Tab-separated table of C-alpha atoms in Angstrom:
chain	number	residue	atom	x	y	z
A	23	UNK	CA	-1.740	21.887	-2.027
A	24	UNK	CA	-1.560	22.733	1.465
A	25	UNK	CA	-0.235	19.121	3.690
A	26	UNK	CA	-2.342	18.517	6.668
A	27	UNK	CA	-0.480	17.188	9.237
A	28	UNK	CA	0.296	13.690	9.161
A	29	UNK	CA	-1.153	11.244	11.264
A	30	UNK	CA	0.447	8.213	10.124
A	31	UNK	CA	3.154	6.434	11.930
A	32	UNK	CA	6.545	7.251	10.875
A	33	UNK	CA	9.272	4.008	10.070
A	34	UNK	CA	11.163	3.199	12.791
A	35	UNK	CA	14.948	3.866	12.034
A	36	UNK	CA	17.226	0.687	12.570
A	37	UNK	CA	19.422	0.460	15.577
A	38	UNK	CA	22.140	-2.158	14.520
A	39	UNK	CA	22.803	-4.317	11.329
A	40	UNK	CA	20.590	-6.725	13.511
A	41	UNK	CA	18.206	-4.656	12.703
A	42	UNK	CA	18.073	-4.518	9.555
A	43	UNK	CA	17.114	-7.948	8.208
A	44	UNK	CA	19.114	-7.742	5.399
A	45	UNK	CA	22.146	-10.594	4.340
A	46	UNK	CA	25.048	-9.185	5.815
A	47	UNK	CA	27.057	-10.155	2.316
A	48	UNK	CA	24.571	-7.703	0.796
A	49	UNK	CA	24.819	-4.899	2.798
A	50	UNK	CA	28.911	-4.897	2.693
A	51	UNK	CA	28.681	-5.481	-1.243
A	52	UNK	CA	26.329	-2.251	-1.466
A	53	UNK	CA	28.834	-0.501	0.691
A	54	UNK	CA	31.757	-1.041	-0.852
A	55	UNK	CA	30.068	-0.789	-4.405
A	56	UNK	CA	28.645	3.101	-3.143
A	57	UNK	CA	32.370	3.912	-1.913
A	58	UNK	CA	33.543	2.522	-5.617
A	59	UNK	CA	31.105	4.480	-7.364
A	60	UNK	CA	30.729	7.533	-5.182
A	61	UNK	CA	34.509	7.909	-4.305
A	62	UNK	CA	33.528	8.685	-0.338
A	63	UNK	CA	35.489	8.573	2.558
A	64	UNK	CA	33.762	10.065	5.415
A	65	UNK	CA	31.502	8.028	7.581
A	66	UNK	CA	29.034	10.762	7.786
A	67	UNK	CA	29.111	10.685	3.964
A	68	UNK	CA	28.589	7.140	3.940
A	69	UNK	CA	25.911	7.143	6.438
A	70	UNK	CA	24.033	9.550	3.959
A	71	UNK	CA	24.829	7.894	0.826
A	72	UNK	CA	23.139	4.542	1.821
A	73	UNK	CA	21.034	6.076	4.013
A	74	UNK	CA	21.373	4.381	7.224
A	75	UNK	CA	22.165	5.877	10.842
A	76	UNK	CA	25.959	6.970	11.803
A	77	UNK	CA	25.650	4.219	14.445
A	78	UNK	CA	24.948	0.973	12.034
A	79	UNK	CA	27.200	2.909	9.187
A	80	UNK	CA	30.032	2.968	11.284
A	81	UNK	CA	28.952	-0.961	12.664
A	82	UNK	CA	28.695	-2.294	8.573
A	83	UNK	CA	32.300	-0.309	7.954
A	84	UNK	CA	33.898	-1.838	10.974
A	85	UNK	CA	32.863	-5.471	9.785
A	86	UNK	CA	33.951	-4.597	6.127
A	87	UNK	CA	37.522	-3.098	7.686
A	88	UNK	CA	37.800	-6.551	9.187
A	89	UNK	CA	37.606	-8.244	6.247
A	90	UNK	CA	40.234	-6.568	4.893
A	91	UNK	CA	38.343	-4.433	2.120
A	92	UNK	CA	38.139	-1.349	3.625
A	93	UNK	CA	40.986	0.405	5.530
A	94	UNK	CA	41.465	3.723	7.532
A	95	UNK	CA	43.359	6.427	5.883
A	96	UNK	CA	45.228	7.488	9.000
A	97	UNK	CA	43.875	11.343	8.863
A	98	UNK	CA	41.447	13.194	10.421
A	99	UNK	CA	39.200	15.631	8.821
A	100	UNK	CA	38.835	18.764	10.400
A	101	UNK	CA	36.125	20.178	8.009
A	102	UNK	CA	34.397	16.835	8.973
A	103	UNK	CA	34.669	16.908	12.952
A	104	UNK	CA	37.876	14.960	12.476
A	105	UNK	CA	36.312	11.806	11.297
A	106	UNK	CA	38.289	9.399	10.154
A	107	UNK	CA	38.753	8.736	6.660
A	108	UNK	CA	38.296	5.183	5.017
A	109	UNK	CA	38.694	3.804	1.289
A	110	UNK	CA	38.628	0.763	-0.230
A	111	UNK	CA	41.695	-2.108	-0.104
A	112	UNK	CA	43.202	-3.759	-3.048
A	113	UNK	CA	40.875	-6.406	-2.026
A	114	UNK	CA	37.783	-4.044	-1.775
A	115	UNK	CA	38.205	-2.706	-4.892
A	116	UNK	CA	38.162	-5.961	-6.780
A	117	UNK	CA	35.025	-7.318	-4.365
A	118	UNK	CA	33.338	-3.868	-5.224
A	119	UNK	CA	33.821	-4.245	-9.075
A	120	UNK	CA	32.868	-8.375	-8.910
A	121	UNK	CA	29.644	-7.124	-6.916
A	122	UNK	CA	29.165	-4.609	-9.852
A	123	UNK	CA	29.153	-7.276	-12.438
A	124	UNK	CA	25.832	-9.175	-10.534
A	125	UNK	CA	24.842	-5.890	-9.988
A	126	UNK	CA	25.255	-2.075	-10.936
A	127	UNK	CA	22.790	-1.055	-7.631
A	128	UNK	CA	24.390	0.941	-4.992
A	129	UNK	CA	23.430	3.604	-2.357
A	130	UNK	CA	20.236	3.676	-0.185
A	131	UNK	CA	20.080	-0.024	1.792
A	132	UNK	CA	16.734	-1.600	0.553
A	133	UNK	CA	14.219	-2.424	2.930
A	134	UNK	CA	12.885	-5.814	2.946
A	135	UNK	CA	9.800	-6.910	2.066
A	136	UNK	CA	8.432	-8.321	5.336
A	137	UNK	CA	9.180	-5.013	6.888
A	138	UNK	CA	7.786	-2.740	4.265
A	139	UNK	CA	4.342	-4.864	4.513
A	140	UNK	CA	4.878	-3.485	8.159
A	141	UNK	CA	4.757	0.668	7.013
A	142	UNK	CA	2.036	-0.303	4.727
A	143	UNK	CA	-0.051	-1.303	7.146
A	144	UNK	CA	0.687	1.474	9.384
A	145	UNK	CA	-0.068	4.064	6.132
A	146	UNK	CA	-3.067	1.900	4.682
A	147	UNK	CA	-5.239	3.791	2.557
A	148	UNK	CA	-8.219	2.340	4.238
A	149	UNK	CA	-7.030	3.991	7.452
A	150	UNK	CA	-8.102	7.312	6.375
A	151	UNK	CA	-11.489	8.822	6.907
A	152	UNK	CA	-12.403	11.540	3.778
A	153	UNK	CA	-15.105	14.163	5.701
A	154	UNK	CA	-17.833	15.900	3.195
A	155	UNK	CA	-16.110	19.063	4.324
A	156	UNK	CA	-12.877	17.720	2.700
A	157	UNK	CA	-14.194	16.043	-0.398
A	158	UNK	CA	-16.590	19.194	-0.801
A	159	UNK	CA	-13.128	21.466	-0.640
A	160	UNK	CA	-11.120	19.296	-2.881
A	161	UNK	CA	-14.038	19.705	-4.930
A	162	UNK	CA	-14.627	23.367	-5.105
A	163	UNK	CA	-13.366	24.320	-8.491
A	164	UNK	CA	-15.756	21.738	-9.851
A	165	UNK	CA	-20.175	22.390	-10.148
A	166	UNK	CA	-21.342	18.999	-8.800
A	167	UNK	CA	-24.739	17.944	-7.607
A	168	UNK	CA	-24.985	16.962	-4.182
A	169	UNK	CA	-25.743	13.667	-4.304
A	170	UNK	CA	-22.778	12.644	-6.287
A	171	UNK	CA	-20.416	13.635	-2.888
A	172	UNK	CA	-23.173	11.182	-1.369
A	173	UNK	CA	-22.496	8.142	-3.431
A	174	UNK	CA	-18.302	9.304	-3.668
A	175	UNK	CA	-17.483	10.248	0.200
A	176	UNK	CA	-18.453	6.473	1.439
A	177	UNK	CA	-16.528	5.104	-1.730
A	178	UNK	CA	-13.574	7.146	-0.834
A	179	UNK	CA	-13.127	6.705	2.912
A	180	UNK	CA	-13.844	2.936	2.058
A	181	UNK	CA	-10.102	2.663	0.391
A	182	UNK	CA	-11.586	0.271	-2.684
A	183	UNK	CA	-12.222	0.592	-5.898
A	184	UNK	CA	-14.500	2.724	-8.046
A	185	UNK	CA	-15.826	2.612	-11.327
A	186	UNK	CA	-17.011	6.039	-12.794
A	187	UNK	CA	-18.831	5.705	-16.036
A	188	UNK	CA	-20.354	8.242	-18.154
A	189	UNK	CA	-20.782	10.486	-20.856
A	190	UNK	CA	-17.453	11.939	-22.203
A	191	UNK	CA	-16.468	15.552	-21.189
A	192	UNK	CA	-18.255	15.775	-17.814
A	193	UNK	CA	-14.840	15.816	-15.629
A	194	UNK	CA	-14.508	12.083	-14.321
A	195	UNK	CA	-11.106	13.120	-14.450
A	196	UNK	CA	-11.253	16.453	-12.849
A	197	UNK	CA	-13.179	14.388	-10.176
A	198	UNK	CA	-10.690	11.672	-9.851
A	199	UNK	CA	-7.870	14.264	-9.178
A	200	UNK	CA	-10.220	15.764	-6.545
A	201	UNK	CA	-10.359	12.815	-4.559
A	202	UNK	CA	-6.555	12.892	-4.832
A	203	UNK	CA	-6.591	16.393	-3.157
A	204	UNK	CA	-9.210	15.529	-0.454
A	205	UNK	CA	-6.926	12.411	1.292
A	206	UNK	CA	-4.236	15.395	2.356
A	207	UNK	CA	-1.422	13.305	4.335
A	208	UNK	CA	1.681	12.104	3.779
A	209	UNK	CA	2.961	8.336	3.559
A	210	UNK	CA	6.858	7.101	3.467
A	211	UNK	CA	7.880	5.285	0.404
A	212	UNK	CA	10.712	2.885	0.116
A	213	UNK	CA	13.914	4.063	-2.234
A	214	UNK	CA	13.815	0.283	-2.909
A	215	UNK	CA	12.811	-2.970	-1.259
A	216	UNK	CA	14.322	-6.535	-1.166
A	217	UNK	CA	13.243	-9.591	-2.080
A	218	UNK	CA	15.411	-13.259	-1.764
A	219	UNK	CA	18.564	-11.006	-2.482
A	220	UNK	CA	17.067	-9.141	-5.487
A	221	UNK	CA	16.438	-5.213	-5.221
A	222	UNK	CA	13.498	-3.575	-6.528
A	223	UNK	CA	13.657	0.188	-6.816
A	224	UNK	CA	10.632	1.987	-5.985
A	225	UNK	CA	10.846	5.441	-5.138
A	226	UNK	CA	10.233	7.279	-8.273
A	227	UNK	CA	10.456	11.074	-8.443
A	228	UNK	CA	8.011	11.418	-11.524
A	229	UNK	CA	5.230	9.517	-9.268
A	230	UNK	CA	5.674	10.475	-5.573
A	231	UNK	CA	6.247	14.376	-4.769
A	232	UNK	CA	8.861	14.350	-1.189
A	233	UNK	CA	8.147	16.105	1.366
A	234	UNK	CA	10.997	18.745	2.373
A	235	UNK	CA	12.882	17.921	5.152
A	236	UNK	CA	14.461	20.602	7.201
A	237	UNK	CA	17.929	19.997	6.590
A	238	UNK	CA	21.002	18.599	9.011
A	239	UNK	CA	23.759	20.782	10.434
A	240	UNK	CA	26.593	18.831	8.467
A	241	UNK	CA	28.730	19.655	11.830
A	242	UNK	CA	26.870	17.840	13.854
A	243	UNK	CA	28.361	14.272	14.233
A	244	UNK	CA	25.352	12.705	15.766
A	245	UNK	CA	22.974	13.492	13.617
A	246	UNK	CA	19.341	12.299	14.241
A	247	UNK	CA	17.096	11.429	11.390
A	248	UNK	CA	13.014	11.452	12.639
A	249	UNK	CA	12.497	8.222	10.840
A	250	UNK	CA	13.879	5.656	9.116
A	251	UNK	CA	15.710	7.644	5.725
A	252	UNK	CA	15.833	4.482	3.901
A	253	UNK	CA	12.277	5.813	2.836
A	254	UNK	CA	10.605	9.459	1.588
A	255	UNK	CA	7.962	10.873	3.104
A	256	UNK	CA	5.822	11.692	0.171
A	257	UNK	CA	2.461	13.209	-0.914
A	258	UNK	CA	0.300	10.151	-1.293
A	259	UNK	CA	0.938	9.212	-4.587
A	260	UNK	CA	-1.316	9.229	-7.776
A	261	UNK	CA	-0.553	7.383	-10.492
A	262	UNK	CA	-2.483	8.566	-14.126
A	263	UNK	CA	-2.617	6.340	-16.950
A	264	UNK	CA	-4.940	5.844	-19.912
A	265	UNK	CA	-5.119	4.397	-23.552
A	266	UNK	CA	-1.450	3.647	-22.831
A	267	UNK	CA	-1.995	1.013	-20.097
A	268	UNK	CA	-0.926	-2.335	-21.303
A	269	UNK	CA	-0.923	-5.525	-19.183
A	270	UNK	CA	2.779	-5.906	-19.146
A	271	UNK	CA	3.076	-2.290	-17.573
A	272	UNK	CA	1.730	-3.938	-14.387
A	273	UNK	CA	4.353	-6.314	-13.757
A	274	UNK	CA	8.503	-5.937	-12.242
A	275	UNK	CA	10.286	-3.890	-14.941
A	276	UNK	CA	13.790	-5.748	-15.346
A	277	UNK	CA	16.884	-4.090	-16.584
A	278	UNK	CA	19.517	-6.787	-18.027
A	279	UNK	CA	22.246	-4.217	-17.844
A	280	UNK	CA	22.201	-3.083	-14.294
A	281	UNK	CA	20.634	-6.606	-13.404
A	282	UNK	CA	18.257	-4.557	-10.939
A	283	UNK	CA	14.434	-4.390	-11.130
A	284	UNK	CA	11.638	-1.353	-11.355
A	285	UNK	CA	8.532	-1.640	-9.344
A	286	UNK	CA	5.495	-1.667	-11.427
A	287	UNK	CA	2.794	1.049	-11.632
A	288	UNK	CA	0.629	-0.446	-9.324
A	289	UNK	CA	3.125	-0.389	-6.535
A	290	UNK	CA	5.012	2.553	-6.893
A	291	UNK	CA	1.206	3.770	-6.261
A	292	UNK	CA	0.836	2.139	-2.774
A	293	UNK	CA	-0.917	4.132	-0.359
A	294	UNK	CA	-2.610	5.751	-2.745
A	295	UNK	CA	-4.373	6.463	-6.008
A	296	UNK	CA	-4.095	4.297	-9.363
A	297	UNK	CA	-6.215	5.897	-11.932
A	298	UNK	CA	-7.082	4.186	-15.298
A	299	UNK	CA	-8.766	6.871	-17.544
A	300	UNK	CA	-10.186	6.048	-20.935
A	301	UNK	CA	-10.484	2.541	-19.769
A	302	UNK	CA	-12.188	0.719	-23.220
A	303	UNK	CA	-9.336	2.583	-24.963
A	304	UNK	CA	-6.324	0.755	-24.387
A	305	UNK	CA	-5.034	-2.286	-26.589
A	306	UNK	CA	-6.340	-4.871	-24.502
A	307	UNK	CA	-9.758	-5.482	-23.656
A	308	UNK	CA	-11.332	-3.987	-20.812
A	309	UNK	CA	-12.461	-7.624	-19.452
A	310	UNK	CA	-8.591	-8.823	-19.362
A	311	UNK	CA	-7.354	-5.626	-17.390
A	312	UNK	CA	-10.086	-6.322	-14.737
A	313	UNK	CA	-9.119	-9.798	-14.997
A	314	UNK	CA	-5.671	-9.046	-14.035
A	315	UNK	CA	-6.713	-7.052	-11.322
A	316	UNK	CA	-9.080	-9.315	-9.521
A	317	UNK	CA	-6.985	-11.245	-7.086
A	318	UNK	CA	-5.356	-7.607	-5.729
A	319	UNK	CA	-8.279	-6.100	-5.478
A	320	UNK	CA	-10.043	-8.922	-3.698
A	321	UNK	CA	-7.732	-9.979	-1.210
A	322	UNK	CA	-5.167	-7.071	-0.913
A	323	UNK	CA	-2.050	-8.695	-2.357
A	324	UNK	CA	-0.696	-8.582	-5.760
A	325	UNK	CA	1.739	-11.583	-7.046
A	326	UNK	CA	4.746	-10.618	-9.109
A	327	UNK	CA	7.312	-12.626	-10.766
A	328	UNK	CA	11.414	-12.567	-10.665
A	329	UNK	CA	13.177	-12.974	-13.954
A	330	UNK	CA	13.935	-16.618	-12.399
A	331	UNK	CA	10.329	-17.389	-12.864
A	332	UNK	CA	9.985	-17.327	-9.136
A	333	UNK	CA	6.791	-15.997	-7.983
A	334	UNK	CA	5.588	-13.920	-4.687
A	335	UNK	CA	3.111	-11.480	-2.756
A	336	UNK	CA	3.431	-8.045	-2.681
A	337	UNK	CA	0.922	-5.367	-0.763
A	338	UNK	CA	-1.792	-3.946	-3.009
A	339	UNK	CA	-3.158	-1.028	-0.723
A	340	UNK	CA	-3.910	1.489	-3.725
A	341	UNK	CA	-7.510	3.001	-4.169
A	342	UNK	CA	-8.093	2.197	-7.976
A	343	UNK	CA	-10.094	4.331	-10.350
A	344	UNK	CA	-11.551	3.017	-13.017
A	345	UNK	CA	-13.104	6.069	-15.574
A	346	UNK	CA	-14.850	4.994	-18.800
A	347	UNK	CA	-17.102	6.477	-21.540
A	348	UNK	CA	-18.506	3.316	-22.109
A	349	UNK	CA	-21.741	1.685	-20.304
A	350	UNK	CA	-19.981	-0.978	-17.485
A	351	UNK	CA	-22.488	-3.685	-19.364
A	352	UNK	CA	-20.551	-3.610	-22.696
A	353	UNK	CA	-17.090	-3.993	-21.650
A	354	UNK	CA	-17.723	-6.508	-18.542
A	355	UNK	CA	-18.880	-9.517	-17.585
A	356	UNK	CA	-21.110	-9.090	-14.167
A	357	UNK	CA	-18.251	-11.365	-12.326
A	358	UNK	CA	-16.309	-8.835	-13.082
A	359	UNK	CA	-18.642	-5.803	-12.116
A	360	UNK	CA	-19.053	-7.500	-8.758
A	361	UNK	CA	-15.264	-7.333	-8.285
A	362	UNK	CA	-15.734	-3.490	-8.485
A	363	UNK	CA	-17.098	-2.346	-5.303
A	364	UNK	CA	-18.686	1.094	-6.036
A	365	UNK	CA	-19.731	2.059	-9.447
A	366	UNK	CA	-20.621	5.525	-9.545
A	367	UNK	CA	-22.478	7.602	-12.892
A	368	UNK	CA	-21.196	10.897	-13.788
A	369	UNK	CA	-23.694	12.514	-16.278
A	370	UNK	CA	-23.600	15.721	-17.971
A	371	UNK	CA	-24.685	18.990	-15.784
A	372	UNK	CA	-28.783	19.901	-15.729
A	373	UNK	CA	-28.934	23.826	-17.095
A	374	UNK	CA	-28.819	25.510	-14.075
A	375	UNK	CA	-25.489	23.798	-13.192
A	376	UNK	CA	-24.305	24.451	-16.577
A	377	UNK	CA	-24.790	28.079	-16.488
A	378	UNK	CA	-22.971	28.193	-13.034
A	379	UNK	CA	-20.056	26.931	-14.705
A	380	UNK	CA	-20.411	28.893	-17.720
A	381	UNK	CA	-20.518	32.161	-15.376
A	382	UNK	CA	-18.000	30.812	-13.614
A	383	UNK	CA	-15.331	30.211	-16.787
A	384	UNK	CA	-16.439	33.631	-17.603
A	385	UNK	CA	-15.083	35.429	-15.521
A	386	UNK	CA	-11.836	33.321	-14.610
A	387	UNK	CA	-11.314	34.050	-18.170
A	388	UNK	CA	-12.531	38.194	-18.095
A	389	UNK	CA	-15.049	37.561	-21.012
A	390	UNK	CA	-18.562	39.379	-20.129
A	391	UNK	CA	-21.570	37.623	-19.562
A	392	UNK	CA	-24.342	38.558	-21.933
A	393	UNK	CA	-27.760	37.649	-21.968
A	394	UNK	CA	-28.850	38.026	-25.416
A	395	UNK	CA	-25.820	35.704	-26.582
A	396	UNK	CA	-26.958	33.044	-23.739
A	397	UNK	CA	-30.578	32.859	-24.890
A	398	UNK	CA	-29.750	31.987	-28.555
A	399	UNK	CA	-27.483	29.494	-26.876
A	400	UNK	CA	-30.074	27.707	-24.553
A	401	UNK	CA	-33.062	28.189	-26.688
A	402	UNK	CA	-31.449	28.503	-30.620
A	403	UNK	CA	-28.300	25.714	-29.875
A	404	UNK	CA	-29.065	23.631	-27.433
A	405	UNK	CA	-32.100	21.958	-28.749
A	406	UNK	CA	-30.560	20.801	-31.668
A	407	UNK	CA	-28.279	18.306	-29.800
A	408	UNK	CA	-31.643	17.859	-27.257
A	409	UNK	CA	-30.595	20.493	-24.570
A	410	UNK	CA	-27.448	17.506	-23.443
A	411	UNK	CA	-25.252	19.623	-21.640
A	412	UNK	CA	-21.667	18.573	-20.682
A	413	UNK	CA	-19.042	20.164	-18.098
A	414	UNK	CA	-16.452	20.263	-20.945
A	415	UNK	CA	-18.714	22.924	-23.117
A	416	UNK	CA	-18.551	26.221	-21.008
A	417	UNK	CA	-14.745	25.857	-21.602
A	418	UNK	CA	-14.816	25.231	-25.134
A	419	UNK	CA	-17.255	27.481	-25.776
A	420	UNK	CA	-15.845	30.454	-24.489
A	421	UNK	CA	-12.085	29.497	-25.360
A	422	UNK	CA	-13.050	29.770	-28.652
A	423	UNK	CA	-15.218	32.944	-28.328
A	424	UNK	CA	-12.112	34.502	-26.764
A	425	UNK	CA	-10.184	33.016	-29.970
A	426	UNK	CA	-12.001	34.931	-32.397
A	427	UNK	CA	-12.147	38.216	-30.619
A	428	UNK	CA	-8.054	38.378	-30.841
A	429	UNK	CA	-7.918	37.538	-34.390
A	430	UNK	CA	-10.309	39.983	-35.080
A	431	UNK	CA	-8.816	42.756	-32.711
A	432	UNK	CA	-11.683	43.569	-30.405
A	433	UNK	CA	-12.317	43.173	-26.721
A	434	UNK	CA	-13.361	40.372	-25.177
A	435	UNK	CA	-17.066	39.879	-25.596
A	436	UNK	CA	-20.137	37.188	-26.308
A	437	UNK	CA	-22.732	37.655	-28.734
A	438	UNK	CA	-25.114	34.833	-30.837
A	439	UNK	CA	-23.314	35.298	-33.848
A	440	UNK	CA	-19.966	34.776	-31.755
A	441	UNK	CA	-21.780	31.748	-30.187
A	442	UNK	CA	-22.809	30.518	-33.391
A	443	UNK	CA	-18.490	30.780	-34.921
A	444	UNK	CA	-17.839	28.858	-31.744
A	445	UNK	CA	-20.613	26.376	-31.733
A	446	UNK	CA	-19.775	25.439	-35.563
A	447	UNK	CA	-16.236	23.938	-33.981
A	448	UNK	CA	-17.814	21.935	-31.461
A	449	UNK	CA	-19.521	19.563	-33.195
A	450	UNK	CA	-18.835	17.874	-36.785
A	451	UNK	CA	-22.070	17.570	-38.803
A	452	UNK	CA	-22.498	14.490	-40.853
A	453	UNK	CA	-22.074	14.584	-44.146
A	454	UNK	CA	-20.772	12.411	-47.389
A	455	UNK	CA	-17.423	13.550	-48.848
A	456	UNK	CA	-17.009	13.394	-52.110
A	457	UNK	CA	-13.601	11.857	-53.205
């Protein structure tokens, strides 16, 4: 996808530990614990390793040195522009490996909570205005009717939540990855935040697609970063899930070994897209997942809790798709409909929108169009299922068409008897088996 420049407002890079709002007890135990574990001695090294400025690296090494856990090695690098070298004292060894016992998380500083809720504000998801012209390009590859952009452009540049509801088949997931493409910036997303002394990693390379940086000249001492490197500037994020989504997926992921935690789905999606598909299919009731989602959605926050029991507020700022086969009447209460701010029906395509897509999977797939074969399918077929047409059938249809021409060894081609071999796979009739 091509990245439209971004408007929002990088993070500020810190200028001094004083900056950086962080205990200084945890800062030196995450040094020395990335010098342990990453064998470095460089400060430029260091610097990049726990991704803070040459400036405050050098200031959190210099306070470390004078506690006696970290000590110059007396030589100068030459391949390094004759830094000095450091390692780790007797001392800092044994602090580094006591740290590692409360602890196994080392390298990029976390940011802290109260200064992340900063960036989110500054990348909000209700900060961005969607066009027509940039919904309607996301868009292209799909046949929609016009007034379905009118009812999704408002709920889009509006940054809430939407609940499309239909008839299976008709792309409410091809439609929910459009809206994806059509918010086209970039936000910066925290390798890991901090909360009351506990880390919480949150940068996840499976969610959020970086942004290539142009890279450093490793000579140059002074190296300026554009922003603040304790975060990546990503692709909005988009986070999928469907029948899979269970309640406890939405809370702090803990692991006992490292002692660190995982941010939950619904964070790692901040700034931008959480998408629940199949909603009616997962193992708890749709009523409980809206449920749980009622205070974020409402006021913006979400609460989490520490393994301590200890509760507190972290920024929701994700646009959240809901998709569902089902009518919204039979899997929610109303107080939970009003909670949902746009609700928006996808039905199936009329039949002049479903032979546009039919001409158009056609020829994407280099099968000829012919008219004989597409009169026995809108006049012969289609009124035994009561002319309902869905967005998923052109695909089908012809997939399988193209199917049977290669087992039989003969060129691409549509005809009614090949629609009739296809058409026999797309439905299931009813019947009693015999057993």
């Amino acid at each position: 996808m091509n990245m439209q420049p971004t408007s929002v407002i990088a993070p500020p890079a810190p200028k001094g530990l004083g900056d950086m709002q962080l205990p200084i007890v945890m800062m030196r135990d995450i040094l020395l614990k990335t010098l342990f574990r990453k064998n470095l001695e460089m400060a430029t090294e260091i610097s990049e390793a726990i991704c803070l400025p040459l400036s405050v690296t050098q200031e959190l090494v210099d306070l470390t040195r004078d506690q006696k856990l970290l000590e110059a090695t007396g030589t100068l690098n030459a391949n390094s522009g004759n830094e000095m070298g450091y390692q780790l004292t007797d001392a800092g060894k044994a602090r580094a490996l006591d740290a590692l016992s409360q602890s196994e998380y080392f390298g990029a500083m976390p940011v802290p909570l109260e200064v992340y809720r900063e960036q989110v504000e500054r990348q909000s998801i209700r900060n961005i205005q969607v066009t027509r012209t940039q919904l309607t390009n996301a868009m292209g590859h799909l046949v929609l009717p016009d007034s379905l952009l009118d009812h999704l452009g408002p709920a889009v540049s509006a940054g809430r939540s939407i609940l499309m509801y239909g008839p299976p088949g008709n792309g409410k997931s091809s439609i929910s990855n459009g809206i994806r493409d059509a918010l086209g910036d970039t936000v910066y997303v925290p390798r890991a935040i901090e909360y009351s002394g506990q880390v919480i990693t949150v940068y996840d390379p499976i969610v959020h697609t970086a942004i290539e940086q142009e890279a450093d000249n490793p000579t140059q001492l002074r190296r300026r970063k554009r922003f603040d490197s304790r975060y990546v500037q990503c692709e909005r994020p988009t986070v999928v899930t469907g029948g899979e989504l269970s309640l406890s997926m939405l809370d702090l992921v803990y692991n006992p070994t490292a002692r660190t935690y995982q941010a939950p789905l619904q964070l790692k999606s901040t700034g931008g897209i959480f998408i629940v598909d199949d909603l009616g299919r997962q193992a708890e009731p749709p009523q409980a997942l809206i449920n749980r989602w009622i205070v974020p959605l409402e006021e913006g926050k979400d609460i989490l809790g520490l393994q301590s029991g200890e509760k507190f507020e972290v920024p929701f700022d994700t646009l959240v798709i809901f998709s569902t086969n089902f009518h919204p009447n039979e899997i929610f209460d109303q107080a939970a409909l009003r909670r949902i701010f746009f609700k928006i029906k996808i039905d199936g395509p009329n039949q002049e929108n479903f032979l546009k897509i039919f001409a158009l999977v056609a020829r994407k797939k280099g099968i000829p169009l012919d008219e004989t074969a597409l009169v026995h399918l809108l006049k012969v077929k289609y009124p035994t299922i009561d002319n309902t047409y869905a967005n998923y059938q052109p695909v089908f249809l012809i997939d399988q068409m193209i199917s049977i021409c290669e087992f039989e060894g003969i060129p691409y081609q549509m005809s009614p008897e090949l629609i009739d071999r296809a058409w026999a796979n797309m439905f299931v009739k009813d019947e009693t088996i015999v057993k």
